[in-house]
């Protein structure tokens, strides 16, 4: 039983690492593409119009936001999905639970990032804006993700254990999940329009603009998490080695605690030093 629990923890750590690598790739791509996609999604601009409004200073500033928010959201969803998979639930309920937990927990981060990308002011009331369409989108994403991944692995179990197989399975799974849940994203975009520029329902929904905004976002997610799967086996291997080492050398826990405390103390000392330099 203990061995099973340890393997489960290793899977959670591996999934979180997959999300972390995906977060880094997605943040780099999203820093440029997300302001474009958001302009196309909410303001219904053409691709050329959205590209013309790109400001590289804002892109660089937004990169810092995408990195910090992605490093919370991506690992959190991957770890949550693995934790929920360990519960004896119907796949439909499992995907629903994963999507609902993820949305409810991270929507303030999502809305903060969205408003940063659009250059809009941020208030506490905005953090749970468009909750219903967003949770609908994330529930559909969670259900499709679990169903498609299971189908992809069943098609060729041997290939699923290779780097190419892991990448292809995740790429196809995430692409399908993003495309099928995209109507929820469009509804979210409709709800997030600025009041003074809000388009009527039937003017907002245009098939060609839906395809443009969906395809860019889906491609970023698919590439990012596909690359992230390549790191999972290595991280799980390191986790097993570290766990075995700590089991045989309990003093290692003390070293880890001392290392963390040392970094905290150093960071606290650095803060006042930086502040005094700025004053000078």
Coordinates of C-alpha atoms in Angstrom, one line a residue:
X1 CA 0.0 0.0 0.0
X2 CA 2.8 2.4 0.9
X3 CA 4.5 1.7 -2.4
X4 CA 1.3 2.5 -4.3
X5 CA 1.0 5.8 -2.4
X6 CA 4.6 6.7 -3.2
X7 CA 4.1 5.9 -6.9
X8 CA 0.9 8.1 -6.9
X9 CA 2.9 11.0 -5.3
X10 CA 5.5 10.5 -8.0
X11 CA 2.8 10.7 -10.7
X12 CA 1.5 13.9 -9.2
X13 CA 5.0 15.4 -9.1
X14 CA 5.6 14.2 -12.7
X15 CA 2.3 15.8 -13.8
X16 CA 3.2 19.1 -12.1
X17 CA 6.6 19.1 -13.8
X18 CA 4.9 18.5 -17.1
X19 CA 2.7 21.6 -16.4
X20 CA 5.8 23.6 -15.3
X21 CA 7.6 22.9 -18.6
X22 CA 4.4 23.6 -20.5
X23 CA 4.0 26.8 -18.6
X24 CA 7.4 28.1 -19.6
X25 CA 6.8 27.3 -23.3
X26 CA 3.3 28.7 -23.3
X27 CA 4.3 31.9 -21.4
X28 CA 7.0 32.6 -24.1
X29 CA 4.5 32.1 -26.9
X30 CA 1.6 33.8 -25.2
X31 CA 3.4 37.0 -24.3
X32 CA 3.2 37.9 -28.0
X33 CA 0.2 36.0 -29.2
X34 CA -2.3 36.4 -26.3
X35 CA -2.7 40.2 -26.7
X36 CA -3.4 39.5 -30.3
X37 CA -5.9 36.6 -29.6
X38 CA -7.6 38.7 -26.9
X39 CA -8.1 41.6 -29.3
X40 CA -9.5 39.2 -31.9
X41 CA -11.7 37.4 -29.3
X42 CA -13.1 40.4 -27.4
X43 CA -12.8 43.4 -29.7
X44 CA -13.4 41.3 -32.9
X45 CA -10.5 42.8 -34.8
X46 CA -9.0 41.1 -37.8
X47 CA -5.5 39.5 -37.5
X48 CA -3.9 42.4 -39.3
X49 CA -5.6 44.9 -37.1
X50 CA -4.6 43.1 -33.9
X51 CA -1.0 42.7 -35.1
X52 CA -0.8 46.4 -35.9
X53 CA -1.6 47.2 -32.3
X54 CA 1.2 45.2 -30.8
X55 CA 3.5 47.2 -28.5
X56 CA 6.8 45.4 -27.7
X57 CA 7.2 47.1 -24.4
X58 CA 3.8 45.8 -23.3
X59 CA 4.7 42.4 -24.7
X60 CA 7.9 42.3 -22.5
X61 CA 5.9 43.5 -19.5
X62 CA 3.2 40.9 -20.2
X63 CA 5.8 38.1 -20.4
X64 CA 6.4 38.6 -16.6
X65 CA 2.7 38.2 -16.0
X66 CA 2.4 35.1 -18.2
X67 CA 5.4 33.4 -16.5
X68 CA 4.1 33.9 -13.0
X69 CA 0.4 33.0 -13.8
X70 CA 1.4 30.0 -16.0
X71 CA 3.6 28.5 -13.3
X72 CA 0.6 28.4 -11.0
X73 CA -2.1 27.4 -13.5
X74 CA -0.4 24.7 -15.7
X75 CA 1.1 22.6 -12.9
X76 CA -2.1 23.0 -10.8
X77 CA -4.4 21.6 -13.5
X78 CA -2.0 18.7 -14.4
X79 CA -1.6 17.7 -10.7
X80 CA -5.4 18.1 -10.0
X81 CA -6.2 15.9 -13.0
X82 CA -3.9 13.1 -11.7
X83 CA -5.2 13.4 -8.2
X84 CA -8.8 13.2 -9.5
X85 CA -7.9 10.2 -11.7
X86 CA -6.9 8.3 -8.5
X87 CA -10.6 8.6 -7.3
X88 CA -13.0 5.9 -8.4
X89 CA -15.3 8.1 -10.5
X90 CA -17.0 7.8 -13.9
X91 CA -14.7 9.6 -16.5
X92 CA -17.5 12.1 -17.1
X93 CA -17.6 13.1 -13.4
X94 CA -13.8 13.0 -13.2
X95 CA -13.5 15.5 -16.0
X96 CA -16.3 17.7 -14.6
X97 CA -14.6 17.7 -11.1
X98 CA -11.2 18.6 -12.6
X99 CA -12.6 21.4 -14.7
X100 CA -14.8 22.9 -11.9
X101 CA -12.0 22.8 -9.3
X102 CA -9.5 24.3 -11.7
X103 CA -11.8 27.1 -12.8
X104 CA -13.0 28.0 -9.3
X105 CA -9.5 28.1 -7.9
X106 CA -7.7 29.9 -10.8
X107 CA -10.3 32.2 -12.4
X108 CA -9.0 35.3 -10.4
X109 CA -5.5 34.6 -11.9
X110 CA -7.1 34.1 -15.4
X111 CA -9.0 37.4 -15.2
X112 CA -6.1 39.3 -13.8
X113 CA -3.9 38.1 -16.7
X114 CA -6.6 38.9 -19.2
X115 CA -7.1 42.4 -18.0
X116 CA -3.3 42.9 -17.9
X117 CA -3.1 41.8 -21.6
X118 CA -5.9 44.2 -22.5
X119 CA -4.4 47.1 -20.5
X120 CA -7.7 47.4 -18.5
X121 CA -7.9 48.4 -14.8
X122 CA -8.3 45.6 -12.3
X123 CA -10.6 45.6 -9.3
X124 CA -11.7 42.8 -6.9
X125 CA -15.1 42.7 -8.6
X126 CA -13.4 41.7 -11.9
X127 CA -11.7 38.6 -10.6
X128 CA -14.7 36.3 -10.9
X129 CA -16.1 38.0 -14.0
X130 CA -17.6 35.6 -16.6
X131 CA -17.5 32.7 -14.1
X132 CA -20.3 30.6 -15.7
X133 CA -19.0 30.5 -19.3
X134 CA -15.5 29.9 -18.0
X135 CA -16.4 27.0 -15.7
X136 CA -18.5 25.5 -18.6
X137 CA -15.4 25.8 -20.8
X138 CA -13.1 24.2 -18.3
X139 CA -15.5 21.3 -17.5
X140 CA -15.9 20.5 -21.2
X141 CA -12.1 20.7 -21.5
X142 CA -11.6 18.4 -18.5
X143 CA -14.1 15.8 -19.8
X144 CA -12.7 15.8 -23.4
X145 CA -9.1 15.7 -22.1
X146 CA -9.7 12.5 -20.1
X147 CA -11.8 10.8 -22.8
X148 CA -9.4 11.6 -25.7
X149 CA -6.2 10.7 -23.8
X150 CA -7.6 7.4 -22.8
X151 CA -8.6 6.7 -26.4
X152 CA -5.2 7.7 -27.7
X153 CA -3.3 5.4 -25.3
X154 CA -5.7 2.5 -26.0
X155 CA -5.0 2.9 -29.8
X156 CA -1.3 2.1 -29.4
X157 CA -0.1 1.4 -25.8
X158 CA 3.5 0.7 -26.8
X159 CA 3.9 4.0 -28.7
X160 CA 2.4 5.8 -25.6
X161 CA 5.6 4.9 -23.7
X162 CA 7.9 6.6 -26.1
X163 CA 8.8 10.3 -26.3
X164 CA 7.2 10.7 -29.7
X165 CA 4.1 8.9 -28.5
X166 CA 3.8 11.0 -25.4
X167 CA 4.1 14.2 -27.5
X168 CA 1.6 13.1 -30.2
X169 CA -0.9 11.8 -27.6
X170 CA -0.8 15.0 -25.6
X171 CA -0.8 17.3 -28.7
X172 CA -3.9 15.6 -30.2
X173 CA -5.6 15.4 -26.8
X174 CA -5.1 19.1 -26.0
X175 CA -6.0 20.2 -29.5
X176 CA -9.3 18.3 -29.4
X177 CA -10.0 19.6 -25.9
X178 CA -9.4 23.2 -26.8
X179 CA -11.4 23.0 -30.0
X180 CA -14.4 21.2 -28.5
X181 CA -14.5 23.6 -25.5
X182 CA -14.0 26.7 -27.6
X183 CA -17.7 27.7 -27.7
X184 CA -17.4 28.2 -24.0
X185 CA -14.4 30.4 -24.6
X186 CA -16.3 32.5 -27.1
X187 CA -19.1 33.0 -24.7
X188 CA -16.6 34.0 -22.1
X189 CA -15.2 36.6 -24.6
X190 CA -18.7 37.9 -25.2
X191 CA -19.2 38.4 -21.4
X192 CA -15.8 40.1 -21.0
X193 CA -16.4 42.9 -23.6
X194 CA -16.0 46.5 -22.4
X195 CA -19.4 47.9 -21.7
X196 CA -18.9 51.0 -23.9
X197 CA -17.9 48.8 -26.9
X198 CA -20.1 45.8 -26.4
X199 CA -21.4 44.2 -29.5
X200 CA -24.9 42.6 -29.8
X201 CA -24.9 38.8 -29.5
X202 CA -25.3 38.0 -33.2
X203 CA -22.7 40.6 -34.3
X204 CA -20.1 39.2 -31.8
X205 CA -20.3 35.6 -33.0
X206 CA -18.6 35.4 -36.4
X207 CA -17.4 31.9 -37.7
X208 CA -14.2 33.2 -39.2
X209 CA -13.2 35.1 -36.0
X210 CA -14.1 32.1 -33.9
X211 CA -11.8 29.9 -36.0
X212 CA -8.9 32.5 -35.8
X213 CA -9.0 33.0 -32.1
X214 CA -9.5 29.3 -31.3
X215 CA -6.8 28.0 -33.6
X216 CA -4.0 30.2 -32.2
X217 CA -4.9 29.4 -28.5
X218 CA -5.3 25.7 -29.2
X219 CA -1.9 25.5 -31.0
X220 CA -0.1 27.2 -28.1
X221 CA -1.6 24.9 -25.5
X222 CA -1.0 21.8 -27.6
X223 CA 2.7 22.5 -28.3
X224 CA 3.3 23.6 -24.7
X225 CA 1.9 20.6 -23.0
X226 CA 3.2 18.3 -25.7
X227 CA 6.7 19.5 -24.9
X228 CA 6.0 19.3 -21.2
X229 CA 5.2 15.5 -21.5
X230 CA 8.9 15.0 -22.6
X231 CA 10.1 16.1 -19.1
X232 CA 7.7 13.9 -17.1
X233 CA 9.7 10.6 -17.2
X234 CA 12.9 12.3 -16.3
X235 CA 11.3 14.2 -13.3
X236 CA 9.6 11.0 -12.1
X237 CA 13.0 9.2 -12.3
X238 CA 14.7 12.0 -10.3
X239 CA 11.9 11.9 -7.8
X240 CA 12.3 8.2 -7.2
X241 CA 16.0 8.5 -6.8
X242 CA 15.6 11.4 -4.3
X243 CA 13.0 9.5 -2.4
X244 CA 15.2 6.4 -2.1
X245 CA 18.2 8.6 -1.0
X246 CA 16.2 10.3 1.7
X247 CA 14.8 7.0 2.9
X248 CA 18.4 5.7 3.4
X249 CA 19.7 9.0 4.6
X250 CA 17.1 10.8 6.8
X251 CA 19.6 13.5 7.6
X252 CA 19.0 14.7 4.0
X253 CA 15.7 16.2 5.2
X254 CA 17.5 18.4 7.6
X255 CA 19.8 19.6 4.8
X256 CA 16.8 20.5 2.7
X257 CA 15.2 22.4 5.5
X258 CA 18.4 24.3 6.2
X259 CA 18.8 25.1 2.5
X260 CA 15.3 26.5 2.3
X261 CA 15.7 28.6 5.5
X262 CA 19.0 29.9 4.2
X263 CA 17.4 31.1 1.0
X264 CA 14.6 32.8 2.9
X265 CA 17.0 34.6 5.2
X266 CA 19.2 35.7 2.2
X267 CA 16.1 37.0 0.4
X268 CA 15.0 39.0 3.4
X269 CA 18.5 40.5 3.8
X270 CA 18.6 41.4 0.1
X271 CA 15.3 43.3 0.2
X272 CA 16.5 46.1 2.5
X273 CA 19.9 46.2 0.7
X274 CA 18.2 46.8 -2.6
X275 CA 15.9 49.4 -1.1
X276 CA 18.8 51.4 0.3
X277 CA 20.6 51.3 -3.0
X278 CA 17.5 52.8 -4.8
X279 CA 17.4 55.6 -2.2
X280 CA 21.0 56.5 -2.9

